[in-house]
Amino acid sequence: MPTYGYRCPAGDTFDLVRPMAEAGEPARCPDCGEPARRVFGGPALRSLDPAVRRALDAGARSADSPDVVTSLPGRSRRATPVTKDPRHARLPRP
Ligand SMILES: [Zn+2]
Protein backbone atom coordinates (compact mmCIF):
# COMPACT_ATOMS: atom_id res chain seq x y z
CA MET A 1 0.00 0.00 0.00
CA PRO A 2 1.23 3.53 -0.73
CA THR A 3 2.21 6.12 1.86
CA TYR A 4 0.30 9.42 1.96
CA GLY A 5 1.17 12.62 3.79
CA TYR A 6 -1.35 14.58 5.86
CA ARG A 7 -1.40 17.92 7.71
CA CYS A 8 -3.83 18.84 10.47
CA PRO A 9 -5.18 22.39 11.11
CA ALA A 10 -2.59 22.78 13.90
CA GLY A 11 0.20 22.23 11.36
CA ASP A 12 1.27 18.73 12.38
CA THR A 13 2.32 16.55 9.48
CA PHE A 14 2.31 12.76 9.45
CA ASP A 15 2.37 9.88 7.00
CA LEU A 16 -0.16 7.10 6.72
CA VAL A 17 0.03 3.83 4.84
CA ARG A 18 -3.46 3.17 3.58
CA PRO A 19 -5.28 1.82 0.52
CA MET A 20 -5.47 4.07 -2.54
CA ALA A 21 -9.28 4.15 -2.25
CA GLU A 22 -8.97 5.89 1.13
CA ALA A 23 -6.21 8.35 0.13
CA GLY A 24 -8.52 11.38 -0.22
CA GLU A 25 -10.46 10.80 2.99
CA PRO A 26 -9.48 12.87 6.01
CA ALA A 27 -7.33 11.21 8.63
CA ARG A 28 -7.17 11.82 12.37
CA CYS A 29 -4.01 13.57 13.54
CA PRO A 30 -2.17 11.28 15.97
CA ASP A 31 -1.10 14.31 18.06
CA CYS A 32 -4.24 16.46 18.39
CA GLY A 33 -6.98 14.19 17.02
CA GLU A 34 -8.24 16.79 14.53
CA PRO A 35 -9.15 15.70 10.99
CA ALA A 36 -6.13 16.24 8.72
CA ARG A 37 -6.09 16.90 4.98
CA ARG A 38 -3.87 15.19 2.50
CA VAL A 39 -0.76 17.07 1.34
CA PHE A 40 1.32 16.26 -1.70
CA GLY A 41 5.08 15.97 -1.49
CA GLY A 42 8.00 14.63 -3.44
CA PRO A 43 8.31 10.97 -4.33
CA ALA A 44 9.77 8.57 -1.78
CA LEU A 45 13.43 8.87 -2.69
CA ARG A 46 14.47 6.71 0.23
CA SER A 47 13.94 3.59 -1.87
CA LEU A 48 16.46 4.73 -4.51
CA ASP A 49 19.81 3.08 -4.96
CA PRO A 50 22.29 5.08 -2.82
CA ALA A 51 24.54 5.69 -5.85
CA VAL A 52 21.60 7.11 -7.82
CA ARG A 53 20.58 9.27 -4.87
CA ARG A 54 24.15 10.64 -4.53
CA ALA A 55 24.19 11.47 -8.24
CA LEU A 56 20.83 13.23 -8.02
CA ASP A 57 21.95 15.18 -4.95
CA ALA A 58 25.20 16.20 -6.65
CA GLY A 59 23.27 17.34 -9.72
CA ALA A 60 20.91 19.43 -7.62
CA ARG A 61 23.80 20.95 -5.66
CA SER A 62 25.73 21.85 -8.80
CA ALA A 63 22.74 23.82 -10.14
CA ASP A 64 23.17 26.43 -7.40
CA SER A 65 26.81 26.13 -6.37
CA PRO A 66 29.05 24.29 -8.81
CA ASP A 67 32.21 22.68 -7.51
CA VAL A 68 35.24 24.97 -7.61
CA VAL A 69 38.34 23.34 -9.04
CA THR A 70 41.85 24.63 -8.57
CA SER A 71 43.56 22.50 -11.21
CA LEU A 72 42.79 20.83 -14.50
CA PRO A 73 41.70 17.21 -14.35
CA GLY A 74 44.35 14.64 -15.23
CA ARG A 75 44.44 12.68 -18.43
CA SER A 76 41.53 10.30 -18.31
CA ARG A 77 42.22 8.61 -21.64
CA ARG A 78 44.76 5.86 -21.72
CA ALA A 79 47.20 5.72 -24.61
CA THR A 80 46.14 3.47 -27.47
CA PRO A 81 47.97 0.15 -27.13
CA VAL A 82 50.25 -0.73 -30.05
CA THR A 83 50.10 -4.36 -31.13
CA LYS A 84 53.15 -6.39 -32.13
CA ASP A 85 51.15 -9.23 -33.74
CA PRO A 86 51.98 -9.39 -37.53
CA ARG A 87 48.46 -10.63 -38.36
CA HIS A 88 47.04 -7.30 -37.20
CA ALA A 89 48.95 -5.52 -40.03
CA ARG A 90 46.78 -7.38 -42.58
CA LEU A 91 43.51 -6.22 -41.04
CA PRO A 92 41.53 -3.69 -43.14
CA ARG A 93 42.15 -0.05 -42.25
CA PRO A 94 39.51 2.64 -42.17
ZN1 LIG B 1 -2.51 17.74 14.84
PDB file of C-alpha atoms in Angstrom, residues 9-44:
ATOM      1  CA  PRO A   9      -5.179  22.388  11.110  1.00  0.00           C
ATOM      2  CA  ALA A  10      -2.586  22.778  13.898  1.00  0.00           C
ATOM      3  CA  GLY A  11       0.195  22.233  11.362  1.00  0.00           C
ATOM      4  CA  ASP A  12       1.271  18.733  12.382  1.00  0.00           C
ATOM      5  CA  THR A  13       2.319  16.546   9.477  1.00  0.00           C
ATOM      6  CA  PHE A  14       2.315  12.763   9.447  1.00  0.00           C
ATOM      7  CA  ASP A  15       2.370   9.883   6.998  1.00  0.00           C
ATOM      8  CA  LEU A  16      -0.164   7.103   6.716  1.00  0.00           C
ATOM      9  CA  VAL A  17       0.030   3.832   4.838  1.00  0.00           C
ATOM     10  CA  ARG A  18      -3.463   3.169   3.578  1.00  0.00           C
ATOM     11  CA  PRO A  19      -5.281   1.815   0.517  1.00  0.00           C
ATOM     12  CA  MET A  20      -5.474   4.074  -2.542  1.00  0.00           C
ATOM     13  CA  ALA A  21      -9.283   4.154  -2.255  1.00  0.00           C
ATOM     14  CA  GLU A  22      -8.971   5.894   1.134  1.00  0.00           C
ATOM     15  CA  ALA A  23      -6.215   8.349   0.129  1.00  0.00           C
ATOM     16  CA  GLY A  24      -8.522  11.378  -0.222  1.00  0.00           C
ATOM     17  CA  GLU A  25     -10.461  10.798   2.986  1.00  0.00           C
ATOM     18  CA  PRO A  26      -9.484  12.872   6.012  1.00  0.00           C
ATOM     19  CA  ALA A  27      -7.329  11.212   8.633  1.00  0.00           C
ATOM     20  CA  ARG A  28      -7.168  11.818  12.368  1.00  0.00           C
ATOM     21  CA  CYS A  29      -4.013  13.565  13.543  1.00  0.00           C
ATOM     22  CA  PRO A  30      -2.173  11.281  15.969  1.00  0.00           C
ATOM     23  CA  ASP A  31      -1.104  14.315  18.059  1.00  0.00           C
ATOM     24  CA  CYS A  32      -4.240  16.461  18.392  1.00  0.00           C
ATOM     25  CA  GLY A  33      -6.983  14.188  17.015  1.00  0.00           C
ATOM     26  CA  GLU A  34      -8.242  16.785  14.530  1.00  0.00           C
ATOM     27  CA  PRO A  35      -9.151  15.704  10.988  1.00  0.00           C
ATOM     28  CA  ALA A  36      -6.129  16.240   8.717  1.00  0.00           C
ATOM     29  CA  ARG A  37      -6.088  16.901   4.977  1.00  0.00           C
ATOM     30  CA  ARG A  38      -3.869  15.189   2.504  1.00  0.00           C
ATOM     31  CA  VAL A  39      -0.756  17.066   1.339  1.00  0.00           C
ATOM     32  CA  PHE A  40       1.324  16.263  -1.697  1.00  0.00           C
ATOM     33  CA  GLY A  41       5.076  15.968  -1.493  1.00  0.00           C
ATOM     34  CA  GLY A  42       7.998  14.629  -3.443  1.00  0.00           C
ATOM     35  CA  PRO A  43       8.312  10.970  -4.325  1.00  0.00           C
ATOM     36  CA  ALA A  44       9.769   8.574  -1.780  1.00  0.00           C
TER      37      ALA A  44
END
